[in-house]
mmCIF file of C-alpha atoms in Angstrom:
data_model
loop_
_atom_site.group_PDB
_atom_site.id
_atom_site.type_symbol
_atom_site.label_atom_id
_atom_site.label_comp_id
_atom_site.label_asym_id
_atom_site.label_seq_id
_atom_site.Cartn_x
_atom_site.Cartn_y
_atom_site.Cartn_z
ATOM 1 C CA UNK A 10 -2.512 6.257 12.323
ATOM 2 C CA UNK A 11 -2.611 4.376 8.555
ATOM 3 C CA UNK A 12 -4.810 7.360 7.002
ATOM 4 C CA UNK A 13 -2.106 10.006 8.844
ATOM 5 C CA UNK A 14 0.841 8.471 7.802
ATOM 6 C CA UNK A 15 -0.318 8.039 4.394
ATOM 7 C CA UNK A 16 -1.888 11.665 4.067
ATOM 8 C CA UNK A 17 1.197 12.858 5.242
ATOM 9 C CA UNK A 18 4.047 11.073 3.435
ATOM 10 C CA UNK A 19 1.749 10.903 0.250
ATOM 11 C CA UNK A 20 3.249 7.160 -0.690
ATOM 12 C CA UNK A 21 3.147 3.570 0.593
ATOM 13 C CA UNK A 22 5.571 1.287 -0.694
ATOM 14 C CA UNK A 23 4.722 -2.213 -1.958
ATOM 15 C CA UNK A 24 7.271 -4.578 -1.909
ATOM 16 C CA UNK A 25 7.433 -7.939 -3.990
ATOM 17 C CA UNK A 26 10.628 -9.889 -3.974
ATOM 18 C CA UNK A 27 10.855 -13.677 -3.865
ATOM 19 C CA UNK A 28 13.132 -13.255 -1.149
ATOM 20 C CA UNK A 29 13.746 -10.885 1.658
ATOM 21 C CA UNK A 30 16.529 -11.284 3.950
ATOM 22 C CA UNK A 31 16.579 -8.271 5.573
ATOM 23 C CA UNK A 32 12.846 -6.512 5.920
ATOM 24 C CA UNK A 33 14.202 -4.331 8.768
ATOM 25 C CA UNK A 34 17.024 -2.807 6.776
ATOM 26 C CA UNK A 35 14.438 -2.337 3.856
ATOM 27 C CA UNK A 36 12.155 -0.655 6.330
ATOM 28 C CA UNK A 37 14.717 1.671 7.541
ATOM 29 C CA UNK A 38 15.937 2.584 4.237
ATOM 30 C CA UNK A 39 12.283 3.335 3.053
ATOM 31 C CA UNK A 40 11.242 5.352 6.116
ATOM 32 C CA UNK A 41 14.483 7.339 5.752
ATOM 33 C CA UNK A 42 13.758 8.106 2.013
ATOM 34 C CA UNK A 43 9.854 9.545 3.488
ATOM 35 C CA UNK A 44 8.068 6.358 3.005
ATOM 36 C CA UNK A 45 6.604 5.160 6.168
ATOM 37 C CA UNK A 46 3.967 2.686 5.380
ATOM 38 C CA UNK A 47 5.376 -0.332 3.519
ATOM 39 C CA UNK A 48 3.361 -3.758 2.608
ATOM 40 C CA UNK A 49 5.014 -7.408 2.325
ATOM 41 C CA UNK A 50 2.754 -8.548 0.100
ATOM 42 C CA UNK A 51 1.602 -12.625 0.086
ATOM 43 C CA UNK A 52 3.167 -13.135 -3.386
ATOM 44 C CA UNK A 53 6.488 -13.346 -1.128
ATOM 45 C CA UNK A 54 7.071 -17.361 -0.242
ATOM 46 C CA UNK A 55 7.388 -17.117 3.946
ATOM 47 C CA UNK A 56 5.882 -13.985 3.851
ATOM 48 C CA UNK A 57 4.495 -14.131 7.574
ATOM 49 C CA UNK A 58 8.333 -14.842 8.684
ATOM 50 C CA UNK A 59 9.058 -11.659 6.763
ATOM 51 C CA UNK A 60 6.490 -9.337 8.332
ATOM 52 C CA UNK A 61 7.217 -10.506 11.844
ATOM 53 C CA UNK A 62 10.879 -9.938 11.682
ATOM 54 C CA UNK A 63 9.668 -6.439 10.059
ATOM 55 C CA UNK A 64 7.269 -5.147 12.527
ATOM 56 C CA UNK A 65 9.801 -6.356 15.156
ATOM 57 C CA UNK A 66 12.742 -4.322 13.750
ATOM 58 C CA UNK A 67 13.863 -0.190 15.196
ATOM 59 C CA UNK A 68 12.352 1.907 12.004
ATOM 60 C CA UNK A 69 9.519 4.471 12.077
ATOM 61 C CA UNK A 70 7.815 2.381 9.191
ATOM 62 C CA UNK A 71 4.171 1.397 9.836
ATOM 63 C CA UNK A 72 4.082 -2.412 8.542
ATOM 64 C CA UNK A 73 1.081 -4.028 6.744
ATOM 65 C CA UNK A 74 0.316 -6.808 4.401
ATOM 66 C CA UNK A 75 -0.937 -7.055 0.803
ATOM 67 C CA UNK A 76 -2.364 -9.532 -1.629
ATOM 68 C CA UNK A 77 -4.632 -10.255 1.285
ATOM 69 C CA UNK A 78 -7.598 -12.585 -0.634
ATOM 70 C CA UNK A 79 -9.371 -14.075 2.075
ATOM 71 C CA UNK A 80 -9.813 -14.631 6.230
ATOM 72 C CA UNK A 81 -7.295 -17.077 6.073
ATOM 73 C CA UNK A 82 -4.196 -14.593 4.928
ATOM 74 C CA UNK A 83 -6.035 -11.391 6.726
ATOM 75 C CA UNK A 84 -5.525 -13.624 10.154
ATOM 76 C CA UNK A 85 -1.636 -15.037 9.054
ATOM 77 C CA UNK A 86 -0.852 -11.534 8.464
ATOM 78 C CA UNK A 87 -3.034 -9.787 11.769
ATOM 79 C CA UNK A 88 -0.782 -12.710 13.793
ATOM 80 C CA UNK A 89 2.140 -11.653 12.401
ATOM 81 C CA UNK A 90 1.641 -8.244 13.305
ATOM 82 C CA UNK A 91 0.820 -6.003 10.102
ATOM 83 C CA UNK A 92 -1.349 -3.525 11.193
ATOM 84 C CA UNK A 93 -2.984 -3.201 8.082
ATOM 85 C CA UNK A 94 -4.118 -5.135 5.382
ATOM 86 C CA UNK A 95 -4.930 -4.579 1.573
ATOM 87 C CA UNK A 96 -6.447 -6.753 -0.757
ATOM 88 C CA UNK A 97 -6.288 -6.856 -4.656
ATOM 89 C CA UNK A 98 -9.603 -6.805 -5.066
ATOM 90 C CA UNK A 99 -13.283 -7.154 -2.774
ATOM 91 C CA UNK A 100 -13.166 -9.599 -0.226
ATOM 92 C CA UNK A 101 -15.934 -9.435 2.306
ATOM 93 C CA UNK A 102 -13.825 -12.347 4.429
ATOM 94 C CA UNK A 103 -10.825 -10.225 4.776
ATOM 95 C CA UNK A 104 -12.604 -7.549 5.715
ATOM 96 C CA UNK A 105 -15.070 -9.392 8.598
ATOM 97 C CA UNK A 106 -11.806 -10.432 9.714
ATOM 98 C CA UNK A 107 -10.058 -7.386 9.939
ATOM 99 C CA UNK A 108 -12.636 -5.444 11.610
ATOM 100 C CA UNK A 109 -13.168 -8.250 14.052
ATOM 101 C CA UNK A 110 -9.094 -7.213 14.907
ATOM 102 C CA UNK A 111 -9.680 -3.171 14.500
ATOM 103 C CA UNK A 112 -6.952 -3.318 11.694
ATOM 104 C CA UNK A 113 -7.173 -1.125 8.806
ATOM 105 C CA UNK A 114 -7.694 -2.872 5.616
ATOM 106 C CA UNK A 115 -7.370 -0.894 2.297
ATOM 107 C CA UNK A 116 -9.910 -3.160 -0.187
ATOM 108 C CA UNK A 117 -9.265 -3.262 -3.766
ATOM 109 C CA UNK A 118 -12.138 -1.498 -6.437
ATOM 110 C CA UNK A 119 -11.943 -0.439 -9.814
ATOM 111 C CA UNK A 120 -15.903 -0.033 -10.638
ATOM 112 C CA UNK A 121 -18.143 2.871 -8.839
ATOM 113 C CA UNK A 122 -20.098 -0.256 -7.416
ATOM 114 C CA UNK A 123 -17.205 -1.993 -6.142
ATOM 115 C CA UNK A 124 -16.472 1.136 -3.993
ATOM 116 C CA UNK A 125 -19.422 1.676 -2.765
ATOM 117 C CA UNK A 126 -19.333 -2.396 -1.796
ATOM 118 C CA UNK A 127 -15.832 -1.055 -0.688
ATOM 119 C CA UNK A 128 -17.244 1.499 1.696
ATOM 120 C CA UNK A 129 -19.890 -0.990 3.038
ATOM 121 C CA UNK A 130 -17.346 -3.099 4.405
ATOM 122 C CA UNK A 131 -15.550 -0.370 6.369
ATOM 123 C CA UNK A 132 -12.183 0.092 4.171
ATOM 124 C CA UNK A 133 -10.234 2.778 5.589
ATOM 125 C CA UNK A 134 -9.484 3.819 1.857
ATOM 126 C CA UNK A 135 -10.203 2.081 -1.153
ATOM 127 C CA UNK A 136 -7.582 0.899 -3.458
ATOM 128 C CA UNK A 137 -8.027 1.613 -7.086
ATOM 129 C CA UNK A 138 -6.491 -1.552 -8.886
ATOM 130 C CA UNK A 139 -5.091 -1.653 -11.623
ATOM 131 C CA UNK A 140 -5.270 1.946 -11.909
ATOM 132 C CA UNK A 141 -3.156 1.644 -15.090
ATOM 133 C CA UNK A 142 -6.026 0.428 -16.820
ATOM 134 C CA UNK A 143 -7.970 3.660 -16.233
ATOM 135 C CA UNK A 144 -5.868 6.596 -15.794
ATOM 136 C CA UNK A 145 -5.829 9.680 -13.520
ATOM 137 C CA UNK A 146 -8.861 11.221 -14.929
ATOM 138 C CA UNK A 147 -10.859 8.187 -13.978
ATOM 139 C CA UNK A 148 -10.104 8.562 -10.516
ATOM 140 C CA UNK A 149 -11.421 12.367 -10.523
ATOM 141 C CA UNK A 150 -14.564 11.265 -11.922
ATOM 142 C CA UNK A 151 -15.198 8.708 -9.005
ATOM 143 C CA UNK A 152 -14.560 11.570 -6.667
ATOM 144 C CA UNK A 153 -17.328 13.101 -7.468
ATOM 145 C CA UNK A 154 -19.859 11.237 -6.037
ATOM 146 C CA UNK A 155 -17.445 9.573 -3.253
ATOM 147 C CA UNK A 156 -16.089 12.718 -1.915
ATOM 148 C CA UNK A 157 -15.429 11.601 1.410
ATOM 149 C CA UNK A 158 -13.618 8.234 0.246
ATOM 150 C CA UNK A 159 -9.943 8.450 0.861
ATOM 151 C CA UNK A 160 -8.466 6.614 -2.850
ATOM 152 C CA UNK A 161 -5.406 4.961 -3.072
ATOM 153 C CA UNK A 162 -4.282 4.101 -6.717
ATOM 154 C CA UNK A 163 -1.793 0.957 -7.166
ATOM 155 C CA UNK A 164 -0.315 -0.050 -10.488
ATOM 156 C CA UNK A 165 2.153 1.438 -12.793
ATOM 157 C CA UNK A 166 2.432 4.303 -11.035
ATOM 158 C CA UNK A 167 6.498 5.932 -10.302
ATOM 159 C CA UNK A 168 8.007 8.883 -9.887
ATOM 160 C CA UNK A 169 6.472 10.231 -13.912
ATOM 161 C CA UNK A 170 2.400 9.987 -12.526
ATOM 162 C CA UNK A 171 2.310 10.117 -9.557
ATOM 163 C CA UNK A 172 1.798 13.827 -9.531
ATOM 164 C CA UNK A 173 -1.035 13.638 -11.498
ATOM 165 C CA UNK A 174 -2.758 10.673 -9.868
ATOM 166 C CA UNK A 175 -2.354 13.182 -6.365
ATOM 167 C CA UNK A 176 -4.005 16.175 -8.286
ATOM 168 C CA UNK A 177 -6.788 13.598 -9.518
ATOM 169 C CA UNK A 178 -7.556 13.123 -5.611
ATOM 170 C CA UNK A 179 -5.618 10.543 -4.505
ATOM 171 C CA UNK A 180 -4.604 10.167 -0.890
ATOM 172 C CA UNK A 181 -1.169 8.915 -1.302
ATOM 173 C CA UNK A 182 0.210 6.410 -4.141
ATOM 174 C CA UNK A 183 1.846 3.315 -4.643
ATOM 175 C CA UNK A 184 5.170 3.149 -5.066
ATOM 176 C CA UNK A 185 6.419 -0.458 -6.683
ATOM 177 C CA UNK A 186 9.103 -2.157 -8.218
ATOM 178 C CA UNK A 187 9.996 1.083 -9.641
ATOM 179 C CA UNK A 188 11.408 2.429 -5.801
ATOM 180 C CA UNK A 189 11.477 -0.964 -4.365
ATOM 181 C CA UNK A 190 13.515 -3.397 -6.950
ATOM 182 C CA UNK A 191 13.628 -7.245 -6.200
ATOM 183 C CA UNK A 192 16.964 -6.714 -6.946
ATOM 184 C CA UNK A 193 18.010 -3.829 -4.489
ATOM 185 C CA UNK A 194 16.603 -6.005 -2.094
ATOM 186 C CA UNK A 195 18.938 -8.644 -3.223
ATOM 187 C CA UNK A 196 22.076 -6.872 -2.589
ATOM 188 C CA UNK A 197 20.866 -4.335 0.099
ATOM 189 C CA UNK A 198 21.277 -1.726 -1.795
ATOM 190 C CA UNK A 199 19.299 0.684 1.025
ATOM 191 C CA UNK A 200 21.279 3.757 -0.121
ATOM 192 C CA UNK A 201 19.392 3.348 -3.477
ATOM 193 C CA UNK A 202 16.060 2.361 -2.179
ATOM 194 C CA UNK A 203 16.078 5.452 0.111
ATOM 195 C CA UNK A 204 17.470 7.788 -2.419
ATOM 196 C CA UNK A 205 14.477 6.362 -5.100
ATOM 197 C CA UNK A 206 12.178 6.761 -2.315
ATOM 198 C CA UNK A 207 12.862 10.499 -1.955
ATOM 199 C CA UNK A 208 12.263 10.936 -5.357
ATOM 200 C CA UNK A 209 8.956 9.048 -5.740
ATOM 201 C CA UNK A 210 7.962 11.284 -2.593
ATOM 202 C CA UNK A 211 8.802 14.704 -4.149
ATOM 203 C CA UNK A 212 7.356 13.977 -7.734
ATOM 204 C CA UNK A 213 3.665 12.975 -5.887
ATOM 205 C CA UNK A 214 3.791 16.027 -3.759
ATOM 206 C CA UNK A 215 5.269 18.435 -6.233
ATOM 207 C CA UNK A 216 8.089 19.427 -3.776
#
């Protein structure tokens, strides 16, 4: 369901705010815009609250959580109801604990041997983090001898890269601060997180 949604919308949207009122409305507005798959990420004070009162809401968005760093946050956010988890960066914990629940978990990597660690621990796609620091070209060059690893890159990416990160291999990309502003979520401004989420969408898949 994750890998589907994400192969097919091209995007997943990661939200940081330090407050969300309304993570339903966001959802909605995101999902209408052609981003389904959305992460609340622990950097969000009450964050549990938030993706409970998200995965309860009427949207087609597929809710997870991120910033996931150990079993402690993979089972607040599994008991909240995300049905995936990604983590900044390896963590074998988060990982025992979400394959203990048969929940996705998209585990962060930047080095060739932190994928294949990656890949050991049964990520459903690795997360390339900070993929700012290495560019698009990096991630072809890791395809090559992880061809079957579904990549997703996270970091400074928007709507100006993210076609090229897709043509380096990419499953989908991240879509930040830059479709999903703190502020926007401040006001409810859904018309403009929808609208900026349409446009992220078409510049990854060239449409």
């Amino acid at each position: 369901m994750l890998l589907d949604t994400l192969r097919h919308d091209r995007a997943l949207a990661v939200v940081r705010a330090p407050r969300i009122d309304d993570p339903a409305g966001l959802c909605r507005a995101l999902a209408a815009g052609g981003i389904r798959t959305v992460e609340f990420t622990f950097t969000t004070p009450g964050v549990e609250d938030v993706i409970a009162e998200a995965a309860a809401g009427e949207h087609d968005a597929l809710v997870g959580a991120g910033t996931v760093t150990d079993a402690r946050t993979a089972e607040a956010a599994i008991a909240a109801g995300a049905r995936f988890l990604v983590t900044p960066g390896l963590s074998e914990s988060a990982a025992a604990v979400a394959r203990e629940a048969g929940v996705p978990i998209l585990l962060g990597a930047l080095s060739p041997t932190e994928v294949m660690r990656a890949v050991e621990l049964g990520a459903a796609a690795v997360k390339v983090f900070p993929a700012s620091l290495v560019g698009p070209r990096y991630l072809r060059d890791l395809g090559g001898p992880f061809p079957g690893t579904a990549f997703v890159p996270s970091g400074g990416l928007d709507a100006g890269n993210a076609r090229a990160w897709m043509e380096a291999g990419a499953l989908a990309v991240t879509a930040g601060s830059s479709v999903v502003s703190a502020a926007d979520i401040a006001a409810a401004s859904w018309a403009a997180v929808t609208e900026r989420a349409r446009e992220f969408g078409a510049a990854a898949t060239g449409a």
